[in-house]
XYZ file of C-alpha atoms in Angstrom:
771
model
C 123.182 102.382 81.437
C 122.137 103.257 77.902
C 125.356 105.107 77.219
C 126.516 102.583 74.624
C 123.546 103.567 72.462
C 124.793 107.127 72.110
C 128.480 107.178 72.897
C 129.620 105.835 69.557
C 128.240 109.006 68.018
C 130.166 111.016 70.568
C 133.379 109.137 70.011
C 133.299 109.385 66.232
C 130.845 112.313 66.151
C 130.278 111.260 62.584
C 127.658 108.552 62.391
C 124.015 109.542 62.352
C 122.285 106.635 63.989
C 121.947 108.241 67.446
C 118.978 106.836 69.278
C 116.156 106.506 66.818
C 114.225 104.673 69.524
C 113.415 108.009 71.162
C 109.677 108.647 71.095
C 108.258 112.131 71.035
C 105.978 112.805 73.949
C 102.482 113.900 72.949
C 101.192 116.676 75.178
C 97.586 117.692 75.617
C 96.733 121.374 75.796
C 93.532 123.363 76.106
C 91.373 122.988 73.020
C 93.072 119.818 71.781
C 90.951 116.687 71.599
C 92.251 113.235 72.413
C 92.855 112.601 68.701
C 94.709 115.855 68.052
C 98.440 115.433 68.339
C 100.548 118.319 69.450
C 104.071 119.234 68.465
C 106.740 121.584 69.675
C 106.664 124.807 67.621
C 108.875 127.887 67.554
C 106.938 131.141 67.185
C 109.344 133.760 65.862
C 108.342 137.427 66.168
C 111.479 139.256 65.025
C 113.060 142.256 66.701
C 111.242 144.120 69.463
C 111.268 147.366 71.398
C 109.963 146.117 74.736
C 111.597 147.778 77.752
C 112.358 144.551 79.616
C 112.131 140.773 79.652
C 108.941 140.678 81.739
C 107.118 142.813 79.201
C 108.069 140.447 76.367
C 106.980 137.363 78.297
C 103.656 138.927 79.262
C 102.896 139.797 75.632
C 103.966 136.324 74.552
C 101.491 134.800 76.989
C 98.741 137.092 75.753
C 99.117 136.116 72.114
C 99.448 132.468 73.121
C 96.284 132.727 75.206
C 94.408 133.749 72.063
C 94.733 130.161 70.809
C 94.873 128.172 74.064
C 91.820 129.839 75.612
C 93.341 131.239 78.793
C 96.386 132.958 80.206
C 97.027 130.031 82.573
C 96.961 127.539 79.719
C 99.342 129.775 77.789
C 101.804 129.672 80.680
C 101.494 125.891 80.840
C 102.274 125.186 77.182
C 105.014 127.823 76.752
C 108.531 126.435 77.080
C 111.047 129.069 75.967
C 110.740 132.836 75.709
C 113.145 134.663 73.375
C 113.376 138.114 74.898
C 116.793 139.589 74.197
C 118.239 139.579 70.703
C 114.861 138.897 69.105
C 111.330 138.127 70.253
C 109.460 134.854 70.207
C 108.649 131.727 72.156
C 108.334 127.975 71.806
C 105.254 126.061 72.885
C 103.427 122.741 72.639
C 100.628 123.341 70.145
C 98.277 121.589 67.791
C 98.731 122.195 64.080
C 95.573 124.322 64.076
C 96.819 126.483 66.938
C 100.178 126.928 65.187
C 98.355 127.993 62.032
C 96.248 130.513 63.968
C 99.394 132.059 65.435
C 101.053 132.167 62.016
C 98.151 134.300 60.775
C 98.633 136.878 63.527
C 100.008 140.236 62.401
C 102.611 140.279 65.170
C 104.030 136.843 64.279
C 106.779 136.583 61.683
C 106.791 132.808 61.307
C 105.904 129.549 63.008
C 107.948 126.405 62.371
C 108.339 123.053 64.041
C 111.267 122.613 66.404
C 113.642 119.996 64.980
C 116.326 117.867 66.574
C 119.992 118.340 65.665
C 122.866 115.916 66.216
C 126.274 116.601 67.612
C 128.294 116.205 64.601
C 144.176 118.487 70.826
C 147.818 118.056 71.571
C 149.348 118.019 68.092
C 146.729 119.736 65.933
C 147.833 123.309 66.699
C 151.467 122.413 66.028
C 150.392 120.936 62.689
C 148.643 124.223 61.903
C 151.758 126.184 62.760
C 150.261 127.827 65.840
C 152.774 126.877 68.511
C 152.110 129.941 70.644
C 149.097 132.198 71.047
C 150.646 134.558 68.523
C 153.446 132.906 66.621
C 155.985 135.015 64.751
C 155.266 137.932 67.099
C 151.829 138.487 65.541
C 150.054 140.281 68.355
C 146.810 142.225 68.516
C 147.202 145.914 67.871
C 144.195 147.434 69.593
C 142.849 144.607 71.718
C 143.978 141.548 73.575
C 142.970 137.988 72.903
C 141.904 137.807 76.562
C 139.105 140.239 75.732
C 137.627 137.894 73.120
C 134.732 135.736 74.314
C 133.778 132.552 72.487
C 130.303 131.175 73.068
C 130.093 127.390 72.803
C 126.677 125.757 72.395
C 127.192 122.087 73.194
C 126.912 119.592 76.088
C 128.443 121.845 78.763
C 131.913 121.609 80.305
C 133.763 119.869 83.159
C 134.818 122.796 85.370
C 137.503 120.889 87.292
C 139.462 120.107 84.130
C 142.900 121.725 84.045
C 142.020 122.965 80.562
C 139.570 125.415 82.107
C 142.033 126.928 84.590
C 142.055 130.731 84.648
C 145.684 131.082 85.740
C 147.268 134.140 84.175
C 144.009 135.727 83.054
C 142.853 139.155 84.117
C 139.392 140.250 85.142
C 136.329 139.271 83.138
C 135.773 141.701 80.224
C 133.313 144.427 81.203
C 131.343 143.909 77.987
C 130.187 140.444 79.077
C 126.637 140.503 80.428
C 126.115 136.785 80.918
C 125.500 134.687 84.017
C 126.830 131.580 85.697
C 123.589 129.706 86.346
C 123.619 127.248 89.244
C 122.250 123.736 88.853
C 122.888 120.127 89.739
C 126.462 119.688 91.025
C 127.221 123.160 89.742
C 127.437 126.560 91.431
C 128.485 130.016 90.358
C 131.920 129.227 91.821
C 132.435 126.764 88.947
C 132.828 129.711 86.597
C 136.042 131.707 86.658
C 138.049 134.115 84.556
C 138.389 131.452 81.825
C 134.783 130.228 81.718
C 133.055 133.529 82.350
C 129.476 132.311 82.010
C 127.460 129.091 81.856
C 123.791 128.413 81.146
C 121.755 125.315 80.343
C 118.548 124.587 78.406
C 116.421 121.438 78.468
C 112.751 122.378 78.117
C 112.661 121.827 74.377
C 114.451 118.487 74.655
C 112.108 117.196 77.345
C 108.998 118.410 75.532
C 109.863 116.233 72.562
C 111.747 113.320 74.116
C 110.434 113.020 77.659
C 112.261 113.567 80.957
C 116.041 113.356 80.962
C 115.773 110.718 83.662
C 114.143 108.337 81.165
C 117.377 108.027 79.196
C 119.357 106.309 81.923
C 123.021 106.902 82.563
C 124.718 109.832 84.219
C 123.651 113.388 83.499
C 123.564 116.709 85.308
C 120.686 119.152 85.062
C 123.190 121.978 84.868
C 126.032 123.235 82.687
C 128.225 120.408 83.998
C 129.175 118.085 81.145
C 128.389 114.390 81.575
C 128.995 113.574 77.924
C 132.481 114.926 77.174
C 131.692 116.410 73.766
C 131.255 119.978 75.063
C 134.420 119.862 77.173
C 136.295 118.602 74.126
C 135.124 121.363 71.776
C 135.503 124.180 74.323
C 139.040 123.161 75.301
C 140.035 122.863 71.632
C 139.053 126.503 71.197
C 140.466 128.134 74.291
C 141.763 125.496 76.682
C 144.597 126.500 78.992
C 148.072 125.069 78.453
C 148.306 121.651 80.155
C 151.513 119.629 79.921
C 152.017 115.861 79.710
C 148.510 114.994 78.541
C 147.606 111.744 76.780
C 144.983 109.050 76.424
C 146.600 106.053 78.136
C 149.951 107.200 76.719
C 148.643 107.868 73.218
C 149.096 111.331 71.650
C 151.198 112.453 74.602
C 152.087 116.124 74.646
C 150.947 119.554 75.769
C 147.223 120.154 75.351
C 145.950 123.657 74.715
C 143.360 125.534 72.777
C 144.181 127.540 69.693
C 143.389 130.740 71.612
C 144.374 129.777 75.176
C 143.920 133.299 76.521
C 140.438 133.798 75.129
C 137.405 133.471 77.408
C 134.619 130.921 77.136
C 130.881 131.266 77.667
C 129.184 127.870 77.851
C 125.604 127.242 76.687
C 124.499 123.659 77.299
C 121.678 122.874 74.863
C 122.577 119.283 73.917
C 121.678 116.148 75.847
C 122.444 112.538 74.972
C 123.866 113.585 71.602
C 120.712 115.506 70.618
C 120.175 119.254 70.441
C 116.666 120.658 70.200
C 116.015 123.657 67.923
C 114.066 125.579 70.556
C 116.832 125.109 73.115
C 119.474 126.099 70.563
C 117.596 129.269 69.645
C 117.228 130.184 73.318
C 120.959 129.679 73.804
C 121.744 131.846 70.781
C 119.397 134.568 72.028
C 121.267 134.614 75.347
C 124.718 134.414 73.777
C 124.097 137.354 71.444
C 122.825 139.465 74.316
C 125.618 138.319 76.648
C 128.230 139.870 74.383
C 130.123 136.939 72.849
C 132.395 137.642 69.876
C 132.376 134.161 68.342
C 129.745 131.407 68.391
C 130.921 127.818 67.918
C 128.283 125.240 66.932
C 129.360 121.615 66.560
C 125.970 120.203 65.591
C 123.556 120.188 62.683
C 120.413 118.724 61.218
C 120.505 115.358 59.501
C 120.177 115.637 55.709
C 118.371 117.088 53.923
C 119.273 120.558 55.166
C 116.229 122.766 55.927
C 115.916 126.037 54.038
C 117.385 129.065 55.785
C 114.007 130.580 56.626
C 112.872 127.478 58.546
C 116.110 126.687 60.357
C 116.494 127.865 63.940
C 120.267 127.774 63.583
C 120.216 129.881 60.401
C 117.793 132.422 61.896
C 119.772 132.728 65.120
C 123.067 132.916 63.233
C 121.721 135.706 61.018
C 120.908 137.814 64.110
C 124.404 137.059 65.427
C 125.928 138.088 62.081
C 124.081 141.415 62.202
C 125.504 142.003 65.688
C 129.066 141.427 64.465
C 129.421 137.877 65.813
C 131.284 135.245 63.785
C 129.329 131.956 63.694
C 131.459 128.888 63.026
C 129.701 125.567 62.520
C 130.427 121.977 61.563
C 129.537 120.802 58.059
C 128.297 117.417 59.268
C 129.456 113.835 59.122
C 127.246 112.289 56.474
C 129.981 111.040 54.092
C 128.113 111.841 50.884
C 127.660 114.602 48.274
C 124.899 117.159 48.853
C 124.829 116.538 52.630
C 126.746 119.571 53.968
C 124.904 121.165 56.909
C 124.821 124.748 58.195
C 125.321 126.143 54.690
C 123.927 129.681 55.088
C 126.385 132.228 53.642
C 126.532 134.080 56.975
C 127.847 130.913 58.676
C 131.472 129.731 58.435
C 130.999 126.052 57.514
C 133.810 123.661 58.459
C 134.769 120.290 56.961
C 137.152 117.823 58.636
C 140.617 116.689 57.631
C 143.507 114.699 59.055
C 146.743 115.561 60.837
C 150.238 114.281 60.146
C 149.695 111.784 62.959
C 148.535 108.174 63.054
C 147.651 105.731 65.804
C 149.116 102.428 64.674
C 148.111 99.172 66.312
C 149.875 96.608 64.153
C 149.266 92.892 63.811
C 152.199 90.496 64.164
C 151.393 87.273 62.325
C 152.856 83.860 63.185
C 154.990 83.935 60.028
C 156.687 87.167 61.208
C 154.689 89.266 58.756
C 153.496 92.637 60.112
C 150.170 94.131 59.026
C 149.470 97.801 59.617
C 146.382 98.482 61.711
C 144.785 101.509 63.310
C 143.227 101.774 66.746
C 143.229 103.481 70.132
C 144.323 100.315 71.907
C 146.235 100.690 75.194
C 145.927 96.958 75.977
C 149.008 94.768 75.686
C 148.713 91.234 74.322
C 151.508 89.263 75.981
C 151.546 86.370 73.534
C 150.139 85.259 70.206
C 146.712 83.654 69.952
C 144.923 81.613 67.358
C 143.004 83.380 64.585
C 139.496 82.601 63.437
C 137.224 84.399 60.995
C 133.823 85.344 62.332
C 132.299 83.590 59.326
C 133.876 80.311 60.527
C 132.502 80.702 64.048
C 128.779 80.917 63.389
C 126.390 79.428 65.921
C 123.972 76.856 64.497
C 121.208 78.557 62.540
C 123.268 81.668 61.691
C 124.753 82.044 58.216
C 128.474 82.491 57.756
C 127.831 85.921 56.251
C 125.869 87.144 59.281
C 128.470 85.722 61.667
C 131.229 87.572 59.793
C 129.767 90.837 61.131
C 130.283 89.610 64.735
C 126.954 90.839 66.044
C 125.322 89.725 69.276
C 124.399 86.038 69.454
C 125.994 85.125 66.121
C 129.323 83.651 67.325
C 129.848 80.188 68.820
C 131.862 80.488 72.082
C 133.200 76.967 71.561
C 134.980 78.250 68.470
C 135.971 81.773 69.550
C 137.180 81.084 73.093
C 140.823 82.096 73.429
C 140.959 83.312 69.826
C 141.438 86.590 67.973
C 138.315 86.936 65.859
C 138.432 88.586 62.425
C 135.240 90.554 61.739
C 134.061 92.768 58.901
C 132.031 95.960 58.837
C 128.555 95.557 57.418
C 127.618 99.192 56.894
C 129.127 102.593 57.641
C 127.166 102.932 60.835
C 128.433 99.718 62.433
C 129.601 100.161 66.015
C 133.007 98.453 66.394
C 132.745 98.498 70.205
C 129.634 96.342 70.106
C 131.427 93.835 67.901
C 134.272 93.705 70.431
C 131.790 93.071 73.250
C 130.198 90.239 71.248
C 133.634 88.699 70.731
C 134.506 89.065 74.417
C 131.229 87.456 75.507
C 132.181 84.486 73.360
C 135.531 84.173 75.108
C 137.504 85.907 72.384
C 140.701 87.675 73.419
C 141.011 90.163 70.573
C 139.309 91.508 67.463
C 140.625 92.465 64.035
C 138.065 94.555 62.205
C 138.169 94.865 58.420
C 136.896 98.241 57.227
C 138.478 99.824 54.152
C 136.325 102.950 54.478
C 136.974 104.298 57.989
C 140.182 102.442 58.774
C 142.063 105.453 60.182
C 139.388 106.535 62.664
C 140.531 105.526 66.120
C 138.282 103.504 68.407
C 138.543 101.977 71.850
C 137.154 98.662 73.030
C 137.101 96.247 75.934
C 139.664 93.847 74.413
C 142.766 94.359 72.246
C 141.506 95.545 68.899
C 142.664 97.001 65.621
C 141.210 97.986 62.282
C 142.684 97.173 58.868
C 142.011 98.146 55.265
C 141.407 96.012 52.186
C 145.048 95.434 51.246
C 145.949 94.215 54.736
C 142.767 92.129 54.815
C 143.836 90.265 51.680
C 147.240 89.540 53.183
C 145.607 88.337 56.398
C 143.211 86.103 54.506
C 146.035 84.592 52.459
C 147.993 83.808 55.654
C 144.987 82.246 57.380
C 144.247 80.062 54.355
C 147.868 78.935 54.054
C 148.272 77.987 57.735
C 146.559 75.152 59.555
C 146.827 76.958 62.886
C 147.270 80.671 62.132
C 148.258 82.914 65.025
C 148.661 86.614 65.636
C 149.331 89.261 68.258
C 147.770 92.734 68.341
C 150.262 95.355 69.494
C 149.302 98.314 71.685
C 148.850 101.587 69.841
C 151.938 103.607 68.974
C 151.618 107.319 68.144
C 153.383 108.119 64.865
C 154.094 111.749 63.901
C 155.078 113.455 60.656
C 153.089 111.024 58.523
C 152.439 111.714 54.842
C 150.359 112.696 53.010
C 148.595 115.169 55.295
C 146.176 116.724 55.491
C 143.520 114.613 53.768
C 139.797 115.272 53.873
C 138.259 112.616 56.112
C 135.927 110.007 54.690
C 133.052 111.058 56.935
C 133.126 114.806 56.243
C 129.904 115.957 54.562
C 130.235 117.239 51.019
C 128.724 119.919 48.831
C 127.304 121.191 46.653
C 125.087 123.437 48.742
C 121.541 122.184 48.162
C 119.897 125.421 49.344
C 121.829 128.085 47.419
C 124.245 126.177 45.137
C 126.021 129.349 43.943
C 127.571 129.479 47.429
C 130.301 126.843 47.610
C 130.059 124.831 50.814
C 131.781 123.832 53.007
C 133.916 126.984 53.351
C 137.082 125.567 54.891
C 138.543 122.385 56.349
C 140.458 121.920 59.607
C 141.767 119.041 61.754
C 138.945 116.722 62.798
C 140.472 113.235 62.863
C 141.576 111.691 66.162
C 141.773 114.914 68.162
C 142.838 114.847 71.818
C 141.148 117.363 74.140
C 139.478 117.644 77.546
C 136.755 115.190 78.515
C 134.237 114.531 81.231
C 135.520 111.818 83.583
C 131.982 110.547 84.205
C 131.580 109.820 80.494
C 133.254 106.502 79.752
C 134.165 105.978 76.135
C 134.749 102.278 75.915
C 133.012 99.127 77.021
C 135.545 98.662 79.816
C 134.148 101.773 81.517
C 137.495 103.507 81.825
C 137.339 107.077 83.097
C 139.529 109.637 81.341
C 140.177 113.360 81.659
C 141.290 113.714 78.035
C 139.949 111.770 75.096
C 140.546 111.239 71.386
C 137.507 111.576 69.116
C 136.791 112.450 65.488
C 134.262 114.454 63.508
C 133.480 117.858 62.066
C 132.529 118.572 65.679
C 136.278 118.625 66.283
C 137.266 120.645 63.190
C 134.741 123.411 63.880
C 136.369 124.542 67.171
C 139.752 124.795 65.434
C 138.251 127.380 63.095
C 136.401 129.073 65.975
C 139.755 129.525 67.721
C 141.348 131.059 64.624
C 138.358 133.397 64.321
C 138.934 134.415 67.961
C 142.590 135.201 67.262
C 141.601 137.196 64.189
C 138.961 139.093 66.163
C 141.591 140.115 68.704
C 144.003 141.150 65.961
C 141.353 142.903 63.829
C 138.639 143.949 66.330
C 136.878 146.234 63.842
C 136.511 143.600 61.156
C 133.065 142.280 60.272
C 132.221 138.557 60.478
C 132.388 138.441 56.663
C 135.875 139.972 56.644
C 137.112 137.420 59.192
C 135.538 134.638 57.137
C 137.227 135.980 54.000
C 140.655 136.114 55.681
C 140.320 132.489 56.777
C 139.089 131.295 53.383
C 141.370 133.171 50.981
C 144.581 132.221 52.800
C 143.777 128.497 52.984
C 146.127 125.965 51.412
C 145.256 123.228 48.906
C 148.589 121.351 48.939
C 149.516 118.606 51.412
C 152.905 117.996 53.016
C 154.092 116.089 49.932
C 153.445 119.209 47.803
C 150.568 117.518 46.019
C 146.935 118.586 45.903
C 144.995 117.548 49.004
C 143.231 114.205 48.654
C 140.185 112.639 50.273
C 139.937 109.369 52.146
C 139.440 106.487 51.728
C 141.002 106.255 48.251
C 143.085 109.453 48.303
C 141.175 110.792 45.311
C 141.822 114.457 44.582
C 139.618 116.620 46.780
C 137.527 119.469 45.364
C 136.004 122.651 46.799
C 132.918 120.547 47.621
C 135.147 118.585 50.007
C 137.221 121.354 51.593
C 135.789 124.666 50.397
C 138.692 127.063 49.956
C 141.180 124.595 51.408
C 142.896 123.714 54.681
C 143.012 126.472 57.284
C 146.284 128.436 57.552
C 146.013 130.448 60.796
C 149.131 132.584 60.538
C 148.410 133.671 56.972
C 144.822 134.527 57.938
C 146.108 137.216 60.316
C 147.337 139.241 57.361
C 145.362 138.273 54.233
C 146.108 141.403 52.185
C 142.663 141.621 50.542
C 139.213 140.923 51.958
C 135.854 140.135 50.367
C 133.369 141.868 52.676
C 129.573 141.865 52.835
C 126.886 142.886 55.310
C 123.306 141.873 56.102
C 121.924 144.104 53.328
C 124.110 142.257 50.837
C 122.802 138.976 52.227
C 119.202 140.115 51.726
C 119.935 141.175 48.145
C 121.551 137.793 47.535
C 118.510 135.965 48.877
C 116.299 138.156 46.692
C 118.326 137.079 43.665
C 117.613 133.439 44.541
C 113.861 134.096 44.492
C 113.185 134.656 48.200
C 109.719 136.041 48.890
C 109.041 138.962 51.279
C 107.381 136.574 53.737
C 110.492 134.382 53.768
C 112.782 137.366 54.250
C 110.639 138.509 57.140
C 111.146 135.063 58.677
C 114.864 135.723 58.692
C 115.129 139.399 59.568
C 112.123 139.649 61.873
C 110.815 142.738 60.123
C 109.094 143.571 56.812
C 111.724 143.194 54.098
C 111.247 143.712 50.377
C 113.420 143.020 47.369
C 114.518 145.766 44.956
C 112.853 145.776 41.540
C 116.111 144.755 39.915
C 118.463 142.318 41.609
C 121.987 141.235 40.799
C 122.539 137.619 39.784
C 123.082 135.402 42.807
C 126.630 134.606 41.662
C 127.547 138.286 42.071
C 127.173 138.085 45.853
C 130.546 139.260 47.203
C 131.527 135.870 48.619
C 135.195 134.818 48.936
C 134.555 131.825 46.649
C 133.026 131.919 43.172
C 130.208 129.574 42.217
C 127.841 129.438 39.241
C 125.442 126.510 39.484
C 123.505 127.111 36.243
C 125.825 128.485 33.583
C 124.098 128.959 30.260
C 126.560 130.441 27.818
C 129.079 133.161 28.609
C 128.592 135.159 31.817
C 130.357 137.873 33.787
C 130.829 137.692 37.556
C 131.694 140.727 39.688
C 133.564 141.022 42.982
C 134.923 143.815 45.206
C 137.971 143.528 47.449
C 139.148 145.744 50.301
C 142.869 146.312 50.789
C 144.390 145.953 54.267
C 148.076 146.762 54.249
C 150.609 149.567 54.420
C 151.493 151.787 51.519
C 150.866 151.345 47.842
C 150.724 147.897 46.310
C 149.729 146.072 43.143
C 147.918 142.731 42.924
C 148.063 140.620 39.759
C 145.423 138.050 38.793
C 146.343 134.425 38.107
C 143.737 131.898 36.978
C 143.675 128.123 37.317
C 141.269 127.453 34.463
C 138.259 125.192 35.020
C 138.343 122.476 32.345
C 136.487 123.571 29.237
C 136.064 127.196 30.295
C 137.946 130.281 29.128
C 138.449 132.885 31.888
C 139.330 136.579 31.590
C 139.807 138.914 34.580
C 139.320 142.667 34.057
C 141.315 144.535 35.186
C 144.093 141.978 35.454
C 145.923 144.191 37.966
C 144.587 146.042 40.996
C 146.553 149.087 42.203
C 145.916 150.177 45.786
C 147.187 153.395 47.359
C 145.948 153.120 50.950
C 144.516 150.692 53.434
C 140.741 150.373 53.396
C 140.547 151.130 49.676
C 138.005 149.100 47.678
C 138.398 148.034 44.048
C 136.099 145.962 41.872
C 136.831 143.565 39.044
C 134.999 141.415 36.512
C 135.528 137.751 35.649
C 134.300 136.661 32.221
C 133.582 132.953 31.808
C 133.253 131.606 28.255
C 132.360 127.902 28.026
C 134.054 125.821 25.330
C 132.050 122.698 26.190
C 129.318 121.666 28.621
C 130.236 119.933 31.859
C 127.635 117.141 31.454
C 125.751 118.049 34.594
C 128.872 118.073 36.762
C 130.758 120.990 38.260
C 134.205 121.876 36.984
C 136.685 123.569 39.283
C 139.404 126.190 39.098
C 140.677 129.160 41.093
C 141.418 132.870 40.935
C 144.441 134.095 42.904
C 145.393 137.746 43.410
C 149.100 138.016 44.177
C 151.129 141.006 45.371
C 154.420 139.147 45.627
C 153.850 138.972 49.391
C 150.223 137.948 49.733
C 148.221 135.401 47.777
C 144.454 135.788 47.948
C 142.857 132.663 46.495
C 139.205 132.016 45.607
C 138.032 128.593 44.386
C 135.791 128.496 41.313
C 132.985 125.965 40.757
C 130.970 126.057 37.514
C 128.141 123.869 36.239
C 128.138 124.516 32.469
C 124.704 123.656 31.089
C 124.978 125.161 27.599
C 127.365 127.072 25.336
């Protein structure tokens, strides 16, 4: 099986080294010579007025035949047809053929299909959501059971208790989707919880070859063989399941944040990879099927493509126009300027920790205890000798290379019966492979030194734990002082109510937004570290091949569904609200203090986090239900914003699918009515404008409070907003006067409108270039 080549990405969902060995298959089509390579292209044709799906497909084949030479050849090279929410197709074409199609009057744009990567018992308690509607907050005009969340991922495991439909009524009439049969999957595998399921693989196979070539278990159906899709879907809307754990770790009641919401599953990801053409086909179906929320736990590797050439951004824009909230992971690339899915019509989610740790401590022979972290259910009955990997090198291997404990670097004569101490070479090291190398050499345990990702749980074939730099120095001192040092690795113990929490995880991708830097990204952070949720039992997650029904994994893939669930609750409570209003409620009610009443930090050094780490802050679900004020915007506002950033009519047509032109005079891009406030090129004093909508009862007054960005004077006019009725809109101006430049860096602050009951907070990020 080749599962070990991809599973580490699934377990952490944060590292980006998923199989680079995959080769794109080169197809030959009519008119292409043996030297002409073909690629998989998406031909986007915008909105359409065709009466039915057959009519769209027939016209697609006709325009395709104009470059392939025949109708039959057109049918052969076409892979996907987008016939519902917008028109288009994907096909295997030469660059010349793609260019010919791009010049056609009926074609909006042609762009290459890219590959995207896939980027919980206690988490909902930590967020204060210990019932579907805590504090008696219940929907007023709708029920959460009417809300449908579309999940584009690796499918789901229908037999999981998390997907039980007990207590749910009939499927909402508005849903127009299907339960598509496939391998080991029939329409009976859908129910009143999972109301629809589809799967897409043509784009993946066109670029990577047949699924069968990858080895390992998979199902050519919506059935999940990976586990990632089951995990994300159950985090959103999983049923209540008691006494759940991973080998005793994180034991408790598992449930989704919106356990009475419905799920529609769209399987477009295989072996940790999601093809653009398949994603766009899934989004086309989901929009037409009638979902209310779309949850996307995947994204392109950096650098982020511009909005007009991103299948996810284009599809999400059509969803936004149809009133669908699109929640997506920010990515797991560790570094600044790597945040993914940064379009302003997408709710972009970073990852943060819970007040829970998984401790697997080390008991040294001198009775000293070192704190370690792991997902280690294995019990070590006695102490064993310790040896550093660097001291166990096979002849011909340097001590430095042996310290990384890679294959064929350790001498079994030295490691047999020992606990081997190994170090991480780079961020993308796979700790499970190190454990296998130690086991093959007769080692009985592994202590891994990694000060960067020390709190991210991992499983392995032998007792294992991970320690940081401070513990590593203590361990080294003990080993140097003792002739025969010994240790014992304890099984993992779940520890609750840890402090400080939350913290932004080390792997969570950071801003600023490299496409439109006046839009602060990510938007929000949510729990994404060591999350327990449903899993596929055919997907083993450690080298021992243990099958589990629930698993603990980490990544922005895990934080995104938490926000998707909150969006579902909000949609049920405020069914008339736009996607932008729901986004605003989630963002402006977020918190920026941890459970020690200090500003939220970021791992690994607990440095103070900024809006480029967590956006507006850590999600606060109960407060989001009643935000007080909302920053709203629609698709016309989005177009005007893009115009202000210099978008050309041809680019706008790529997005909207129809001729779109900018007004002669545009507002500055920083005046877009976003819930956060960003100015990426501040030359001298400027004024920024915003409009808020009041949602409450009776008259009220909001007063402005400013946390001043260093070196910038801020004045809000008017400083008070007086509302008389719900739905009323009032505008205000924020004057920024720089007192000094920010030396090419952003400075941060915040504006908070307070009524005495509600606090509506917007982060501020300014790059002051001149006075």
